[in-house]
Coordinates of C-alpha atoms in Angstrom, one line a residue:
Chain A
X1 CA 11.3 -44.9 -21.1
X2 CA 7.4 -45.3 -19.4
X3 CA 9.4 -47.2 -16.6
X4 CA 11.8 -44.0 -15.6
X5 CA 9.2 -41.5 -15.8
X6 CA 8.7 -42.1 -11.6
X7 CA 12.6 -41.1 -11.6
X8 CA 11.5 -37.2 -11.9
X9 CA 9.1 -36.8 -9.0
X10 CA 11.3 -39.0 -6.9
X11 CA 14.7 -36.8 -7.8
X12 CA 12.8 -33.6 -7.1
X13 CA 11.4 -34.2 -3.6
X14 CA 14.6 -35.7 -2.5
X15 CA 15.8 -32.3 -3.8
X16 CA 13.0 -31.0 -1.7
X17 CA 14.3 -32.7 1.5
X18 CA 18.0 -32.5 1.4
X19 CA 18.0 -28.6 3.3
X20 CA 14.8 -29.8 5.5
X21 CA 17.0 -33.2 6.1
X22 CA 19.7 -30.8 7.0
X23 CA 18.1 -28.3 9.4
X24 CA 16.6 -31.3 11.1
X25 CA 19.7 -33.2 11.8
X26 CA 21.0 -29.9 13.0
X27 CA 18.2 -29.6 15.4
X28 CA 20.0 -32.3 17.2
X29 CA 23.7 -31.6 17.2
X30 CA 25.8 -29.6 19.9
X31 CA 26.5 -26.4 18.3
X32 CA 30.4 -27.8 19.2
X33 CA 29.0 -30.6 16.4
X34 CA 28.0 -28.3 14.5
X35 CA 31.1 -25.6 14.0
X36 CA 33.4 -28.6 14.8
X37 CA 33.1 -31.1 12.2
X38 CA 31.3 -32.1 9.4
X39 CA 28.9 -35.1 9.6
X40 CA 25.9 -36.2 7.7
X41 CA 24.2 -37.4 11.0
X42 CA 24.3 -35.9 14.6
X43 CA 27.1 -38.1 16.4
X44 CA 26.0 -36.9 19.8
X45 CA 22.4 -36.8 19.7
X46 CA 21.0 -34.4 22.0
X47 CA 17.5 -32.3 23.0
X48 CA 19.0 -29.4 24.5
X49 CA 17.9 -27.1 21.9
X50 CA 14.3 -28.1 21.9
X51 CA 14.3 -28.2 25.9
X52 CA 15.3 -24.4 25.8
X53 CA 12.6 -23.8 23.5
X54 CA 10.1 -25.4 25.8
X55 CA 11.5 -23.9 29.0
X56 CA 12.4 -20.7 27.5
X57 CA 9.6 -18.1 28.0
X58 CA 10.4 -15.8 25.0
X59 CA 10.8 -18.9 22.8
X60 CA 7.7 -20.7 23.3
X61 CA 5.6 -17.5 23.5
X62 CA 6.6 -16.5 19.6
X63 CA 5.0 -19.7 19.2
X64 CA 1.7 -18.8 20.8
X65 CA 1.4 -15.5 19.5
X66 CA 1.8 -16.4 15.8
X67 CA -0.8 -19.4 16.4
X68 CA -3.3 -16.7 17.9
X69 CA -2.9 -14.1 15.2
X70 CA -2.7 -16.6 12.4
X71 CA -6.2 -18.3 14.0
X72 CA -7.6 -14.3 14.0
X73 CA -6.2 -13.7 10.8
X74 CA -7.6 -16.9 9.4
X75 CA -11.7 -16.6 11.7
X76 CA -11.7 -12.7 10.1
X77 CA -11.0 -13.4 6.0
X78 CA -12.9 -16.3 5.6
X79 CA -15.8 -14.6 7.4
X80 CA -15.7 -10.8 5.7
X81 CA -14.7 -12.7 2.5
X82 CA -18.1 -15.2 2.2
X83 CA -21.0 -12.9 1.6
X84 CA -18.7 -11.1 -1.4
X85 CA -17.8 -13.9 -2.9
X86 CA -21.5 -15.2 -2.6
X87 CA -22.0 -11.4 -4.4
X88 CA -19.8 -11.9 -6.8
X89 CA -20.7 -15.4 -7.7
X90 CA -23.9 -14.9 -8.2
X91 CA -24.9 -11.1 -9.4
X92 CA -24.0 -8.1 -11.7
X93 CA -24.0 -5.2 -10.0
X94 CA -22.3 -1.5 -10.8
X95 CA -18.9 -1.9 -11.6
X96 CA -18.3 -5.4 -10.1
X97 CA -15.2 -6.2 -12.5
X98 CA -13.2 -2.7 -11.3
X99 CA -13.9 -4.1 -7.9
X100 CA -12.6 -7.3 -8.6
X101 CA -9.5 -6.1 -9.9
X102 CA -8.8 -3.7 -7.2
X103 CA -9.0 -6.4 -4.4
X104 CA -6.8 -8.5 -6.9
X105 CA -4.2 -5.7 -6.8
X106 CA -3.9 -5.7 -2.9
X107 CA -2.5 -9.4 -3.4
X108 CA -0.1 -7.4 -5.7
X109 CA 1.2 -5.1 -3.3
X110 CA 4.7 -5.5 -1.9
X111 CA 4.6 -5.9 2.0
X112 CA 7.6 -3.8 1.9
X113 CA 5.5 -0.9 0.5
X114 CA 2.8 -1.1 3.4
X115 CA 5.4 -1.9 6.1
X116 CA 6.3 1.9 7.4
X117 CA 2.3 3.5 6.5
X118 CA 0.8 0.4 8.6
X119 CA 3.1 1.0 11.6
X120 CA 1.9 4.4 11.6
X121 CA -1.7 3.7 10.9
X122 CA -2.0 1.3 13.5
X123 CA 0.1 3.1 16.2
X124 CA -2.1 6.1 15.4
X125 CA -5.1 4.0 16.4
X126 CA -3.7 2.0 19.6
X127 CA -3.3 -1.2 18.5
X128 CA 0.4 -1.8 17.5
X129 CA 2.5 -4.8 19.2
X130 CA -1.0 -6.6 19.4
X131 CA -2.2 -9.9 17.7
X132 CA -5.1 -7.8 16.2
X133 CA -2.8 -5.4 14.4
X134 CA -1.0 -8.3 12.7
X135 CA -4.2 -10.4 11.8
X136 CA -5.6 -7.0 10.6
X137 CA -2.1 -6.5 8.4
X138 CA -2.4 -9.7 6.5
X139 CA -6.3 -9.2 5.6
X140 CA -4.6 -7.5 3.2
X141 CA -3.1 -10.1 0.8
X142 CA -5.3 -12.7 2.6
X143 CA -8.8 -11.5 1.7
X144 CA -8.4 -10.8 -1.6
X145 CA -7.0 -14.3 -2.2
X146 CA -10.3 -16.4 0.2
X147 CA -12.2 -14.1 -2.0
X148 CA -10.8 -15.6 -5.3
X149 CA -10.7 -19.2 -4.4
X150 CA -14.0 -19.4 -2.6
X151 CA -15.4 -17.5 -5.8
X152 CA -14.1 -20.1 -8.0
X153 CA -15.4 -22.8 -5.7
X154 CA -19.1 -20.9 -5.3
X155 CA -19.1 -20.9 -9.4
X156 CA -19.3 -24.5 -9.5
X157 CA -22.3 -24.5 -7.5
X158 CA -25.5 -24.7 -9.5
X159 CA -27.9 -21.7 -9.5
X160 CA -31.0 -23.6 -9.3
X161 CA -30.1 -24.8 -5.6
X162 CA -30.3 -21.2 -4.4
X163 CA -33.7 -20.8 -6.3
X164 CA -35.3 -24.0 -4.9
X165 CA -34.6 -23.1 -1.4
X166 CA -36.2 -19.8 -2.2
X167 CA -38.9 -21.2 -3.7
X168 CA -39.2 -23.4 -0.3
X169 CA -39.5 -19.8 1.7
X170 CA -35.8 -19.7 3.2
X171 CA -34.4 -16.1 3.7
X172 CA -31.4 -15.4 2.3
X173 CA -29.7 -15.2 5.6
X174 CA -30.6 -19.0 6.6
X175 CA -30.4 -20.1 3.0
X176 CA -26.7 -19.1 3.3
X177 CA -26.1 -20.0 6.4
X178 CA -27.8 -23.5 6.9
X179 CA -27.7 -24.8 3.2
X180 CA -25.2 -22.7 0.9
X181 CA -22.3 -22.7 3.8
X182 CA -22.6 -26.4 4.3
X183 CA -22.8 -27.0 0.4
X184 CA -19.0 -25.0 0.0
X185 CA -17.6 -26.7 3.3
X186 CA -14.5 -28.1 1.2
X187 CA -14.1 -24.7 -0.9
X188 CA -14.1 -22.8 2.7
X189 CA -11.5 -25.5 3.7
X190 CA -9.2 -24.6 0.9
X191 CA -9.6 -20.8 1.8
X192 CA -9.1 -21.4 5.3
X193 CA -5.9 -23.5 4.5
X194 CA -4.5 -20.6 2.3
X195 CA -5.2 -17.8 5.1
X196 CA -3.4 -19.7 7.1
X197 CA -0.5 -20.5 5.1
X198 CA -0.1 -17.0 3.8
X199 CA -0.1 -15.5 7.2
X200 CA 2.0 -18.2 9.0
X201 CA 4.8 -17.7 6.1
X202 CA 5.0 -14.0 6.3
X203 CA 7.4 -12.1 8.7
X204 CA 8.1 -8.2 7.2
X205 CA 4.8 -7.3 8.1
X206 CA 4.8 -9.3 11.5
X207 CA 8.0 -7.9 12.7
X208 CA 6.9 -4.5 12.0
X209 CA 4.0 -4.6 13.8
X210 CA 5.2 -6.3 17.1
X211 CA 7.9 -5.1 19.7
X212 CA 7.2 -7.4 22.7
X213 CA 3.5 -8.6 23.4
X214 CA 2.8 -10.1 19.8
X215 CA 6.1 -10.9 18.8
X216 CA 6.1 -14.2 16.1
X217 CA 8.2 -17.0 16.2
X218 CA 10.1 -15.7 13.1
X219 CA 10.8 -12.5 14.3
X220 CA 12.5 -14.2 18.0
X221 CA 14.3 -16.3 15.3
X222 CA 16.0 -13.2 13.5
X223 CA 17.0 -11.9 16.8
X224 CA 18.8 -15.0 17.9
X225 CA 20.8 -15.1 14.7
X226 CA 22.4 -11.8 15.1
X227 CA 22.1 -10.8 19.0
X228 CA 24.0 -13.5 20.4
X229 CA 26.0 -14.8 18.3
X230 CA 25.2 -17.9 16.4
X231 CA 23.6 -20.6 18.0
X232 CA 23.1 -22.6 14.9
X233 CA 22.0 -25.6 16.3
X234 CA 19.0 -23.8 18.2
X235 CA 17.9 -21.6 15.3
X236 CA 17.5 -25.0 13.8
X237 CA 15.2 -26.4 16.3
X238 CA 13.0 -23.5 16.0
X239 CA 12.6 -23.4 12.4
X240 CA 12.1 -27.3 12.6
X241 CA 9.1 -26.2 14.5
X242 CA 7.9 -24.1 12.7
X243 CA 7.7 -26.8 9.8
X244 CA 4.9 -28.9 11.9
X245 CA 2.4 -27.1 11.5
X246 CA 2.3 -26.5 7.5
X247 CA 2.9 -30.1 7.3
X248 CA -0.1 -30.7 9.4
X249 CA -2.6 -28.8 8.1
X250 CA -1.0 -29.9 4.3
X251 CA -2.1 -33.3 5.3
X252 CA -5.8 -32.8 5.9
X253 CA -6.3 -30.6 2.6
X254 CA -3.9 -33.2 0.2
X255 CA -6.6 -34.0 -2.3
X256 CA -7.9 -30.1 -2.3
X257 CA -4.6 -28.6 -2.8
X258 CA -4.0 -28.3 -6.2
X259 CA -8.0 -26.9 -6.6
X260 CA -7.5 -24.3 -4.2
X261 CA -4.0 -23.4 -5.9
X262 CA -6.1 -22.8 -8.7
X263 CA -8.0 -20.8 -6.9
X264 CA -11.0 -23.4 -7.2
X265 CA -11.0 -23.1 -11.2
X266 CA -10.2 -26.3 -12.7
Chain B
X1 CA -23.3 -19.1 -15.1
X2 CA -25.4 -16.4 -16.4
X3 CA -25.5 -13.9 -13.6
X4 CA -28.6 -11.9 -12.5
X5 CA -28.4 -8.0 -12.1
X6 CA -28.6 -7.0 -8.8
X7 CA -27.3 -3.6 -7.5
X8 CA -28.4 -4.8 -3.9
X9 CA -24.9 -7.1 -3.7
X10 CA -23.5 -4.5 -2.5
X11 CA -24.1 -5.1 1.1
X12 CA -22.4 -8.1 0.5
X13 CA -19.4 -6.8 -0.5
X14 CA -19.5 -3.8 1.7
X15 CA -17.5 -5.4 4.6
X16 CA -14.8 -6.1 2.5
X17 CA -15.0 -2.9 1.1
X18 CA -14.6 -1.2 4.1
X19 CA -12.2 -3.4 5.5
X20 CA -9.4 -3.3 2.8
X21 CA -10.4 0.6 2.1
X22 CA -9.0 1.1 6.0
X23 CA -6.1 -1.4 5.1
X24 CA -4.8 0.0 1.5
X25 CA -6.4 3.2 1.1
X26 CA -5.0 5.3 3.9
X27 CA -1.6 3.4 4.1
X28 CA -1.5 4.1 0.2
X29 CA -2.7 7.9 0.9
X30 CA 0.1 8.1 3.7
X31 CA 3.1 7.0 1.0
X32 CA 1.2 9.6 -1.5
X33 CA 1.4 12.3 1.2
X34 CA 5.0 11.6 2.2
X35 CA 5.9 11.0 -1.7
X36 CA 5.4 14.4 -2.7
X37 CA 6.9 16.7 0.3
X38 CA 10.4 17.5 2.2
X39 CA 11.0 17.0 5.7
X40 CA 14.2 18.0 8.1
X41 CA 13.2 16.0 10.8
X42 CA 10.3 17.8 13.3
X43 CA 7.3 16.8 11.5
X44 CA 7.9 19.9 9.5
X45 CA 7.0 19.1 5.7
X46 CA 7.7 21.3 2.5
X47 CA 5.9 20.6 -0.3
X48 CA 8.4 19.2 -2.9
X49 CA 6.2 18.0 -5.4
X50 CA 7.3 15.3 -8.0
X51 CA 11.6 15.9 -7.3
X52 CA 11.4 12.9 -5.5
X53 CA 9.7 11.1 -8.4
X54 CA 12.8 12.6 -10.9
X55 CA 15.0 11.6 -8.1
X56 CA 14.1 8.1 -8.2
X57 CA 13.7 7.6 -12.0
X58 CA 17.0 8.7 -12.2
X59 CA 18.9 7.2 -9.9
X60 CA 21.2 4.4 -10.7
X61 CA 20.8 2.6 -7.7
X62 CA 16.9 2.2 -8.8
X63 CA 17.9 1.3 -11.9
X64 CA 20.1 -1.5 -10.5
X65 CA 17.5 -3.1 -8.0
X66 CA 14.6 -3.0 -10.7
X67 CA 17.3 -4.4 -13.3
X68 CA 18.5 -7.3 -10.6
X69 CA 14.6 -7.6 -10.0
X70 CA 13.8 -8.2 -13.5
X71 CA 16.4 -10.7 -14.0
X72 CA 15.5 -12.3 -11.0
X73 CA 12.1 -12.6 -11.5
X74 CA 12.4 -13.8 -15.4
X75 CA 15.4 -16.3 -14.5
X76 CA 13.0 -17.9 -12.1
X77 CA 10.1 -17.9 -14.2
X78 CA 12.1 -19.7 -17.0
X79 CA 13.0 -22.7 -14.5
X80 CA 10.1 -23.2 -12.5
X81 CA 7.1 -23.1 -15.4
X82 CA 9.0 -25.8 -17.1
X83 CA 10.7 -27.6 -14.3
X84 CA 7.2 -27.9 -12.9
X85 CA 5.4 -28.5 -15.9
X86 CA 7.8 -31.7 -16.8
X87 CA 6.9 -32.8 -12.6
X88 CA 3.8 -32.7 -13.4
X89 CA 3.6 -34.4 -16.2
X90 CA 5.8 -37.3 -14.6
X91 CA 3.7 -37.8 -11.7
X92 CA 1.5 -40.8 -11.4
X93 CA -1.8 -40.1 -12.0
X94 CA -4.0 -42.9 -9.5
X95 CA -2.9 -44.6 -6.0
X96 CA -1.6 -43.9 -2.6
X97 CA 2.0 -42.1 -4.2
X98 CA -0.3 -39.3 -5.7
X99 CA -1.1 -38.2 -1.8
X100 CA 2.6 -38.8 -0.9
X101 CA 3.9 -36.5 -3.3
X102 CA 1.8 -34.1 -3.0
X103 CA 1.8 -33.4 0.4
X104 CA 5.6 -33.8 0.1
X105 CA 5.9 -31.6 -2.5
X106 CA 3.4 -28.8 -0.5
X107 CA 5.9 -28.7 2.1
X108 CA 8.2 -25.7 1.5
X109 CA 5.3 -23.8 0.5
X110 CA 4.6 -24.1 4.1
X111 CA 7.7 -22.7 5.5
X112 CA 7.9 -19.5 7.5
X113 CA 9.7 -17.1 4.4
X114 CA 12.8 -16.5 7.5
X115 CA 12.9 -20.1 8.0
X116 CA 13.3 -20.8 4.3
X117 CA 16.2 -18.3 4.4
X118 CA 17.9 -19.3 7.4
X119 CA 17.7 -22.9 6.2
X120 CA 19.9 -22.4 2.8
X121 CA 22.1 -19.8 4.8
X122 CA 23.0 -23.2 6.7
X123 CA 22.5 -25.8 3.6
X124 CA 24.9 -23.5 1.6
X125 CA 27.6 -22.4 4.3
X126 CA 30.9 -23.6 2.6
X127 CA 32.5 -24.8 6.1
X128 CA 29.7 -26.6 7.2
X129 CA 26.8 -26.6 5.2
X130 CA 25.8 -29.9 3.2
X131 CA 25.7 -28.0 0.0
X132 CA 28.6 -25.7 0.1
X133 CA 30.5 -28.4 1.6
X134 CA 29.8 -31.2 -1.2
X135 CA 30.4 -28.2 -3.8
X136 CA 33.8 -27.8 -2.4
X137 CA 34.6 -31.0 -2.2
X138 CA 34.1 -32.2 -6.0
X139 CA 35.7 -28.9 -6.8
X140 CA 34.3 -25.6 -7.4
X141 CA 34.9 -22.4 -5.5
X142 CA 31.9 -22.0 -3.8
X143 CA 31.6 -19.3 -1.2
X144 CA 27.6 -17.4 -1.4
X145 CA 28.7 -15.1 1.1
X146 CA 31.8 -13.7 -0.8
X147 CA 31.4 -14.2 -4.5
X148 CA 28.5 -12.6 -6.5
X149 CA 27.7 -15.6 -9.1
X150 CA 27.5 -18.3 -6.0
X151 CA 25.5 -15.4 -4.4
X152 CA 22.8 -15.5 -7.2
X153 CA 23.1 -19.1 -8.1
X154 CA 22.1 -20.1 -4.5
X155 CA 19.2 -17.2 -4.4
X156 CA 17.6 -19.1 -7.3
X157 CA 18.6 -22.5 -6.4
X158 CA 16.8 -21.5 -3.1
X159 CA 13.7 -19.8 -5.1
X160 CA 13.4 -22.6 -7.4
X161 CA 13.3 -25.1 -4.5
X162 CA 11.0 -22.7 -2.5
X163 CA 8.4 -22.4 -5.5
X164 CA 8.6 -25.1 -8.1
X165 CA 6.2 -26.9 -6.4
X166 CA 3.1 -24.5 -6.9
X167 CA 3.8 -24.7 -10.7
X168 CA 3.7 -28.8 -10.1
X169 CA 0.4 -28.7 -8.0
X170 CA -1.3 -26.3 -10.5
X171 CA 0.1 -28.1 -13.7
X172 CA -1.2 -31.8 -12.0
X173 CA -4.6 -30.2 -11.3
X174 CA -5.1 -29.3 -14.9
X175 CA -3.6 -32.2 -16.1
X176 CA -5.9 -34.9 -14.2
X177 CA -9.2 -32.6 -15.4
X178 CA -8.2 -34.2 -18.8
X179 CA -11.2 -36.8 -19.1
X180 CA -9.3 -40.4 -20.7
X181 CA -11.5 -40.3 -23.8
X182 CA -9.5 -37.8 -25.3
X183 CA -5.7 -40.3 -24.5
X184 CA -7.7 -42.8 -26.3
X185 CA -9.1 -40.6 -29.0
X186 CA -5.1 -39.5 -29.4
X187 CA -4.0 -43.4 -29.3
X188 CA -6.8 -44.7 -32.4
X189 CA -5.1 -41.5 -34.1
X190 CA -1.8 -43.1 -33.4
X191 CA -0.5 -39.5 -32.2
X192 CA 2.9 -39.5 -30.6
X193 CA 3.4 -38.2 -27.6
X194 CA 4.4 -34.7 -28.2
X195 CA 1.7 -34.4 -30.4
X196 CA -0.6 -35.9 -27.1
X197 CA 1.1 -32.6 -25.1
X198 CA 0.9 -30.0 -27.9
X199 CA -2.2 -30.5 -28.6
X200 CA -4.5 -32.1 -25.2
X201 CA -2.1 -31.4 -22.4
X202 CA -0.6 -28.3 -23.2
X203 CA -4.5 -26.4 -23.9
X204 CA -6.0 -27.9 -20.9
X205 CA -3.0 -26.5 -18.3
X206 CA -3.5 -23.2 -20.3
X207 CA -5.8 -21.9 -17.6
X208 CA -3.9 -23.1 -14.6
X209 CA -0.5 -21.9 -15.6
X210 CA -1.6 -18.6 -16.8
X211 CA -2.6 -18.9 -12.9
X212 CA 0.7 -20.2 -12.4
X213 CA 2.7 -17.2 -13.9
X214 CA 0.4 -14.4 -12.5
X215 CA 0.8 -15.7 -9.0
X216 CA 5.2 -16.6 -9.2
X217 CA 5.6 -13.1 -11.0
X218 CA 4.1 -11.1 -8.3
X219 CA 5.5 -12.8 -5.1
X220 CA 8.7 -13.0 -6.8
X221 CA 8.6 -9.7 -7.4
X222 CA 7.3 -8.6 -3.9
X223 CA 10.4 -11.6 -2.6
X224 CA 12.0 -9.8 0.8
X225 CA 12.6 -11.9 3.4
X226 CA 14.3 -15.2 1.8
X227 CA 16.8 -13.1 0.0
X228 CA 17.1 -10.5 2.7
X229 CA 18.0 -13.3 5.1
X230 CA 19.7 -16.0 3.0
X231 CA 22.7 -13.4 2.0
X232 CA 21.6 -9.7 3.4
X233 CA 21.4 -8.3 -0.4
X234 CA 25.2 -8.9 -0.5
X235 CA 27.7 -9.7 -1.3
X236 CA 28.4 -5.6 -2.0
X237 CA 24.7 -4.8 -3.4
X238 CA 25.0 -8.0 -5.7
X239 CA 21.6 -9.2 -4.5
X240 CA 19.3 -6.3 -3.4
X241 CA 16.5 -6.6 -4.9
X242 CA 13.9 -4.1 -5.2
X243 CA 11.7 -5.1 -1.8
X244 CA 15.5 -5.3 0.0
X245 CA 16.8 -1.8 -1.4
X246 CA 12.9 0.0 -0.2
X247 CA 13.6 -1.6 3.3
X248 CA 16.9 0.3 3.2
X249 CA 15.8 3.4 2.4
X250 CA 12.6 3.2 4.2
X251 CA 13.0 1.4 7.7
X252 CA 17.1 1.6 7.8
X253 CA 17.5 5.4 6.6
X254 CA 14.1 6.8 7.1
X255 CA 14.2 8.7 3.7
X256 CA 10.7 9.0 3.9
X257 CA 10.4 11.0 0.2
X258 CA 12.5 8.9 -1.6
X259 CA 11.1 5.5 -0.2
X260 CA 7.6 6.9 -0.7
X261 CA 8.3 8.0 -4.6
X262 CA 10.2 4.9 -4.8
X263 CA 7.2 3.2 -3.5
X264 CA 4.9 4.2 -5.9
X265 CA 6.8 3.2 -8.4
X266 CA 7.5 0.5 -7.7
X267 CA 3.8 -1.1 -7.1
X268 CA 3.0 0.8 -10.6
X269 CA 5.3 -1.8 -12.1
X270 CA 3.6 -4.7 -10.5
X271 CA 0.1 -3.3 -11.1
X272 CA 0.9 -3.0 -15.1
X273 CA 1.9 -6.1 -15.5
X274 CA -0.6 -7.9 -13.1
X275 CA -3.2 -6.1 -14.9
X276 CA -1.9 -7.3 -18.7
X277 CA -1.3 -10.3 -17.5
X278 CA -5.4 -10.7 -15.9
X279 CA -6.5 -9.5 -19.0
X280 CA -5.4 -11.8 -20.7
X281 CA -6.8 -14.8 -18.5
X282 CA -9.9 -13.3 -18.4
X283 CA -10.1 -12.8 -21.7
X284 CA -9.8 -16.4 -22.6
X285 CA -12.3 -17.0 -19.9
X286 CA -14.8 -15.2 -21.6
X287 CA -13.9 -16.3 -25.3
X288 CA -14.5 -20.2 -23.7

């Protein structure tokens, strides 16, 4: 029975990668192929699809805009998110547990809910259809959550190394910045990786906010699908490229993972 | 860690303060304002105080989408805790496979939400699709876009394949902090292997899958976009979830009262049960 247990993980992420095998080998069949007939592997190979989406303007721009307000999105929570978990690591101060809570429950809320009041909010102010407005959108769920995990992750830090370098006449500002950062480096990783993640996955908020300028990946995507027609084999190609850069990134956090899913309290 | 009191950490947290007050403050004061007053078009408002709320609460079509969201979000959390649990538990613990599978298993996490959806609208088309067409072929009916039970059984297929993994990744990280003293304490006591997972495995993961559960009930409960662009909320209204049915009313409409009181609502529901559910873990926290 010890010699089957490998059977489990093995069934499940071939589970995993039947529908990414799929959209893959789709990627690289003639939409004829595709509608055509039914067969496990592409029978005329081809690199049309990708060549449009390198050639094609309004393609490979969804591309760049996401990457931009992703990178903004990402630079912005880790930053804001630093000094207050450092705050809340570290002190007790007037109703720091309420406070807690209340940025846990803007993880909570349902981008569906904030979808309309946003579009106003930031049309009112001048900045829809830019990447600021998105990056701004997803400091919603995405501070909260770097505030969590780099909490968890500053808790494991002893106390006594902030008092020593006190002791040794640092300031508080380069304390933080020139021993306590460096200290954390993997913890701010882990944030970094989730920001990311949770603002590369999400669209609602991203479609909302953009008409031209800004427009994600995703949202060019969506349009494809119903505008004109269904060029299968091209939505495939897109969202195979869209896959690269999770699996990227997922590569150089593997052994962090599972701590910063745990929001660095394991 | 025995904290110090200091009122002075509030200039710490004072730029994320004022940063998600401007994000979910006024957004959440605009849904108030809207919740509670009539329009006919104009940006002329009456004041219609809580109707819309009544409206809402007694509407069958709300109680539909929270029912469909409820099951939903209980059918999924039934699969994927254990499902992910039994992963975890089944994964090797040292060498060069633990890095393979995890980064293979991270991978759907990574997916764009849309690109998740579009890719089981194609895995799952009966004509052409690898799953719909292997399906078909050993014998079963299967057509997600017309029938209401292939509908929802490809919605959680898709959910279960889309999530499972960040039960796995939390359930491994518990399970490795398990120091190996305690397995050989457990094999002088010559304790079977349930026992082993009653009693060592199942306390340590505590922590992490009370993690686990907090974090799949609240996305899966905010889920949109996968459902909204595997099958649309269809066939009929089979699948409109909460999220998908707000959207309607909301963005497709522009019933800006109802979707407001609807709103409210609706993140009330999440916010209770988020808020039992973090009482709990921190409750164990503090009792440890």
């Amino acid at each position: 029975m010890r010699r089957l247990t490998w059977l489990v993980p093995t069934i499940y992420i071939l589970f995993l990668m039947l529908p990414i095998y799929w959209l893959v080998s789709m990627s690289f069949k003639t939409t004829n192929e595709i509608l055509g007939s039914f067969t496990l592997f592409p029978q005329s190979f081809t690199l049309e699809n990708y060549r449009v989406i390198f050639t094609d303007p309004t393609w490979y721009n969804g591309y760049i805009n996401s990457l931009i307000y992703v990178s903004i999105n990402t630079v912005l929570s880790v930053c804001i998110a630093l000094p207050a978990a450092y705050a809340f690591s570290r002190y007790r101060f007037l109703g720091d547990k309420h406070l807690f809570f209340w940025l846990l429950t803007n993880r909570m809320a349902p981008a569906a809910v904030f979808a309309l009041p946003f579009f106003q909010l930031y049309s009112a102010i001048g900045i829809f259809d830019t990447h600021l407005a998105v990056a701004l959108a997803h400091t919603l769920f995405n501070v909260p959550l770097a505030v969590w995990i780099l909490e968890g992750f500053m808790s494991g830090v002893p106390k006594q190394l902030d008092e020593t370098a006190y002791i040794d006449g640092y300031s508080f500002p380069n304390f933080f910045v020139r021993i306590f950062v460096p200290t954390i480096a993997a913890g701010i990783g882990v944030a970094a990786f989730f920001c990311f993640m949770f603002s590369w996955v999400e669209l609602l908020l991203a479609k909302t906010l953009t008409a031209v300028a800004a427009k994600p990946i995703a949202a060019t995507m969506t349009k494809t699908a119903s505008s004109s027609g269904y060029e299968l084999g091209l939505l495939a190609a897109a969202g195979t490229l869209t896959i690269i850069p999770g699996a990227i990134v997922i590569y150089f956090v593997r052994n962090y993972i599972a701590k910063g899913f745990a929001l660095g309290r394991v | 860690m025995n904290k110090t009191v200091n009122q002075k950490a509030w200039f710490l947290v004072l730029p994320v303060l004022l940063l998600v007050a401007f994000n979910a403050i006024v957004p959440l004061m605009t849904v108030v304002n809207y919740s509670v007053q009539e329009t006919f078009g104009n940006n002329v408002f009456f004041w219609a105080g809580i109707s819309w709320f009544e409206d809402v609460l007694r509407s069958p079509r709300f109680h539909d989408a929270l029912g469909r969201q409820l099951t939903f979000t209980f059918t999924i959390l039934l699969i994927e805790v254990p499902l992910g649990v039994i992963i975890a538990l089944a994964m090797p613990r040292k060498g060069i496979w633990v890095s393979v599978c995890l980064v293979l298993m991270a991978m759907p996490l990574l997916i764009p939400w849309n690109v998740v959806g579009a890719m089981w609208n194609i895995f799952a088309l009966p004509e052409i699709g690898l799953l719909g067409k292997t399906l078909n072929a050993i014998g079963f009916d299967y057509n997600y876009t017309r029938q209401t039970g292939d509908a929802w059984f490809t919605l959680i297929l898709m959910d279960v394949w889309h999530w499972t993994s960040l039960v796995v990744l939390l359930a491994y990280a518990g399970l490795v902090s398990i120091p190996d003293a305690y397995y050989q304490a457990a094999k002088i006591d010559g304790a079977s292997s349930w026992a082993i997972f009653r009693y060592i495995q199942l306390p340590k993961m505590k922590r992490v899958l009370t993690i686990a559960i907090l974090l799949r009930f609240m996305d899966s409960f905010n889920i949109y976009t996968e459902p909204s662009v595997l099958t649309g909320g269809g066939p009929g209204n089979s699948t409109t979830l909460l999220s998908i049915d707000l959207v309607k009313i909301a963005l497709g409409q522009f019933d800006l009262g109802p979707a407001a009181a609807m709103s409210l609502i609706y993140f009330l529901v999440i916010l209770l049960m988020s808020w039992i559910f973090y009482t709990v873990m921190t409750r164990d926290e503090a009792n440890q």
